[in-house]
CSV table of C-alpha atoms in Angstrom, one decimal:
chain,number,residue,atom,x,y,z
A,111,MET,CA,-0.1,-0.1,0.0
A,112,ALA,CA,1.3,3.2,-0.9
A,113,LEU,CA,1.0,6.4,0.8
A,114,ALA,CA,0.0,9.3,-1.3
A,115,ARG,CA,1.6,12.5,-0.6
A,116,ALA,CA,-0.3,15.3,-0.9
A,117,ALA,CA,1.2,19.1,-1.2
A,118,LEU,CA,0.1,21.3,1.6
A,119,SER,CA,-0.6,24.8,0.6
A,120,MET,CA,-1.5,27.4,3.1
A,121,THR,CA,-2.2,31.1,2.6
A,122,VAL,CA,-2.2,33.7,5.6
A,123,VAL,CA,-4.9,36.4,5.1
A,124,ASN,CA,-3.2,39.9,6.0
A,125,MET,CA,0.3,39.0,6.9
A,126,PRO,CA,1.8,41.9,5.6
A,127,GLY,CA,-0.6,43.9,7.7
A,128,PHE,CA,0.0,42.1,10.9
A,129,LEU,CA,3.8,41.9,10.4
A,130,LYS,CA,4.0,45.3,10.3
A,131,ALA,CA,1.9,45.8,13.4
A,132,ILE,CA,4.5,43.2,15.2
A,133,VAL,CA,6.7,45.8,14.3
A,134,ASP,CA,4.8,48.7,15.5
A,135,THR,CA,4.0,47.2,18.6
A,136,PRO,CA,6.9,48.0,20.9
A,137,LYS,CA,6.5,51.8,20.1
A,138,VAL,CA,2.9,51.7,20.6
A,139,GLN,CA,3.7,49.8,23.8
A,140,LEU,CA,5.6,52.7,25.2
A,141,ARG,CA,3.6,55.4,24.3
A,142,TYR,CA,0.2,53.7,26.2
A,143,MET,CA,2.6,53.3,29.0
A,144,ARG,CA,4.4,55.9,29.5
A,145,GLY,CA,1.1,58.6,29.8
A,146,GLU,CA,-0.3,55.9,32.1
A,147,LEU,CA,3.2,56.1,34.2
A,148,ASN,CA,2.6,60.1,34.1
A,149,ARG,CA,-1.0,59.9,35.2
A,150,GLY,CA,-0.5,57.4,38.1
A,151,VAL,CA,2.5,59.4,39.5
A,152,LYS,CA,0.3,62.7,39.0
A,153,ARG,CA,-2.6,60.8,40.9
A,154,MET,CA,-0.1,59.8,43.5
A,155,ARG,CA,1.1,63.6,44.0
A,156,LYS,CA,-2.4,64.8,44.1
A,157,SER,CA,-3.4,62.2,46.6
A,158,PHE,CA,-0.6,63.2,49.0
A,159,ILE,CA,-1.1,66.9,48.7
A,160,GLN,CA,-5.0,66.3,49.8
A,161,LYS,CA,-4.1,63.9,52.3
A,162,GLN,CA,-1.1,65.1,53.9
A,163,LEU,CA,-0.6,68.7,53.1
A,164,HIS,CA,-3.9,70.0,54.3
A,165,GLY,CA,-4.1,69.2,58.1
A,166,PRO,CA,-4.1,66.2,60.1
A,167,PRO,CA,-2.7,63.6,60.1
A,168,GLY,CA,-0.1,65.2,58.4
A,169,ILE,CA,1.1,69.3,58.0
A,170,LYS,CA,-1.0,72.3,57.8
A,171,ALA,CA,0.9,73.9,54.8
A,172,GLN,CA,0.5,77.6,53.6
A,173,GLY,CA,1.3,78.8,50.5
A,174,LYS,CA,3.4,77.1,47.9
A,175,LEU,CA,3.7,74.4,50.3
A,176,SER,CA,-0.3,73.9,50.2
A,177,LYS,CA,-0.3,73.9,46.8
A,178,GLY,CA,1.9,70.9,46.1
A,179,LYS,CA,4.8,73.2,44.5
A,180,ASN,CA,7.7,71.1,46.7
A,181,VAL,CA,6.5,67.6,45.4
A,182,PHE,CA,7.6,66.5,42.2
A,183,THR,CA,7.2,63.7,39.4
A,184,PHE,CA,9.0,62.8,36.4
A,185,VAL,CA,8.5,60.2,33.9
A,186,ASP,CA,11.5,58.6,31.5
A,187,GLY,CA,12.2,56.6,29.2
A,188,ARG,CA,13.1,56.2,25.8
A,189,SER,CA,12.3,52.2,25.2
A,190,LEU,CA,10.4,49.7,27.4
A,191,SER,CA,13.4,48.8,29.2
A,192,GLN,CA,14.3,51.9,30.6
A,193,LEU,CA,10.9,53.0,31.7
A,194,GLY,CA,10.5,54.6,34.7
A,195,ALA,CA,9.1,57.6,36.6
A,196,LYS,CA,10.1,59.4,40.1
A,197,ILE,CA,8.3,60.9,42.7
A,198,GLY,CA,9.9,62.9,45.3
A,199,ILE,CA,9.8,66.0,47.9
A,200,SER,CA,11.6,69.1,48.4
A,201,ARG,CA,14.0,69.4,51.6
A,202,ILE,CA,11.7,71.4,53.5
A,203,LEU,CA,9.0,68.5,53.2
A,204,HIS,CA,11.5,66.0,53.9
A,205,VAL,CA,12.2,67.6,57.1
A,206,HIS,CA,8.4,67.1,58.3
A,207,GLU,CA,9.0,63.5,56.8
A,208,LYS,CA,11.9,62.3,58.8
A,209,GLY,CA,11.6,64.9,61.8
A,210,MET,CA,14.4,67.1,63.0
A,211,THR,CA,15.8,69.1,66.3
A,212,ILE,CA,17.2,72.4,65.0
A,213,THR,CA,19.9,74.3,67.5
A,214,PRO,CA,21.9,77.5,67.1
A,215,LYS,CA,25.3,76.8,65.6
A,216,LYS,CA,26.7,79.5,68.4
A,217,GLY,CA,25.4,80.4,71.8
A,218,GLY,CA,22.5,78.8,73.5
A,219,LEU,CA,19.3,80.8,72.0
A,220,MET,CA,17.4,81.2,68.8
A,221,PHE,CA,15.4,84.3,68.0
A,222,LEU,CA,12.5,83.4,66.2
A,223,HIS,CA,11.0,86.1,63.9
A,224,GLU,CA,8.5,86.6,60.9
A,225,LYS,CA,9.5,86.4,57.6
A,226,GLY,CA,11.8,88.7,56.5
A,227,ARG,CA,13.3,90.7,59.6
A,228,GLY,CA,9.8,90.9,61.0
A,229,PRO,CA,9.6,91.2,64.8
A,230,ILE,CA,10.7,88.6,67.1
A,231,PHE,CA,7.9,86.4,68.7
A,232,ALA,CA,10.0,83.6,70.4
A,233,VAL,CA,13.2,82.9,72.1
A,234,THR,CA,14.5,79.1,72.6
A,235,ARG,CA,17.4,77.0,72.6
A,236,LYS,CA,16.1,74.2,70.1
A,237,VAL,CA,13.2,73.8,67.6
A,238,VAL,CA,11.7,70.5,67.6
A,239,ILE,CA,9.9,69.4,64.1
A,240,PRO,CA,8.4,65.8,64.7
A,241,ALA,CA,8.1,63.7,61.9
A,242,ARG,CA,4.4,63.9,60.6
A,243,LEU,CA,4.3,63.2,57.2
A,244,LYS,CA,4.0,59.5,55.6
A,245,PHE,CA,5.1,60.2,52.1
A,246,GLN,CA,7.0,57.1,51.4
A,247,GLN,CA,4.2,55.1,53.1
A,248,GLN,CA,1.8,56.4,50.9
A,249,VAL,CA,3.5,56.1,47.8
A,250,ALA,CA,4.6,52.4,48.9
A,251,GLN,CA,0.7,51.9,49.4
A,252,GLU,CA,-0.6,53.1,45.7
A,253,THR,CA,2.2,52.1,43.8
A,254,PRO,CA,0.9,48.5,43.1
A,255,ALA,CA,-2.3,49.5,41.7
A,256,MET,CA,-0.8,52.3,39.5
A,257,LEU,CA,1.9,49.5,38.0
A,258,ARG,CA,-1.1,47.2,37.7
A,259,LYS,CA,-3.0,50.0,35.1
A,260,VAL,CA,0.7,50.8,33.4
A,261,GLY,CA,0.8,46.8,32.6
A,262,GLU,CA,-2.8,47.2,31.7
A,263,ALA,CA,-1.9,49.9,29.3
A,264,GLY,CA,0.6,47.6,27.7
A,265,THR,CA,-1.7,45.0,27.1
A,266,ARG,CA,-4.0,47.0,25.6
A,267,ALA,CA,-1.7,48.9,23.0
A,268,THR,CA,-0.9,45.4,22.1
A,269,GLN,CA,-4.2,44.2,21.4
A,270,GLU,CA,-4.9,47.6,19.6
A,271,THR,CA,-2.2,47.5,17.5
A,272,LEU,CA,-2.6,44.1,16.6
A,273,SER,CA,-6.5,44.3,15.8
A,274,LYS,CA,-5.9,47.7,13.5
A,275,GLY,CA,-2.8,45.2,11.8
A,276,LEU,CA,-5.3,42.7,10.7
A,277,LEU,CA,-8.0,44.8,9.8
A,278,ARG,CA,-5.8,47.1,7.5
A,279,GLY,CA,-5.0,43.9,5.5
A,280,LEU,CA,-8.5,43.7,5.1
A,281,ASN,CA,-9.6,46.9,4.3
A,282,GLY,CA,-6.4,48.1,2.4
């Protein structure tokens, strides 16, 4: 009994469009993920300002501090492997994060006066600033949810790019 060999031929529909979509996917993923990362760190910044700079349990900030001018965010990444973000606080807020005791350099007394050269309102040997802000804890709590959204944005970018690539071949 002889086995008959039949020639097998397979045609892949929309292959050029699909291959182009595969090449474009990393660029689209980077764009979507950077955008979501940027929105995520800005949400964290806004949340910190609302929860920690407008009264207990944090501090009752005034002026620029209450508006969050001393909380910064930065997103960087020219490729998926270098994608990252920073969120941080200034030295002024860092003092309230860690706590600090301020003592005079010379002598035993400090004269506290209003901004500029206003009148003296207190004389003291030291000023103790307690640790009242919880910046690092709050960022650590909010990071997993934000990173989940960044991952979902990458998945969405992949799905949309590949779907458009397949449809491009049908319509084009």
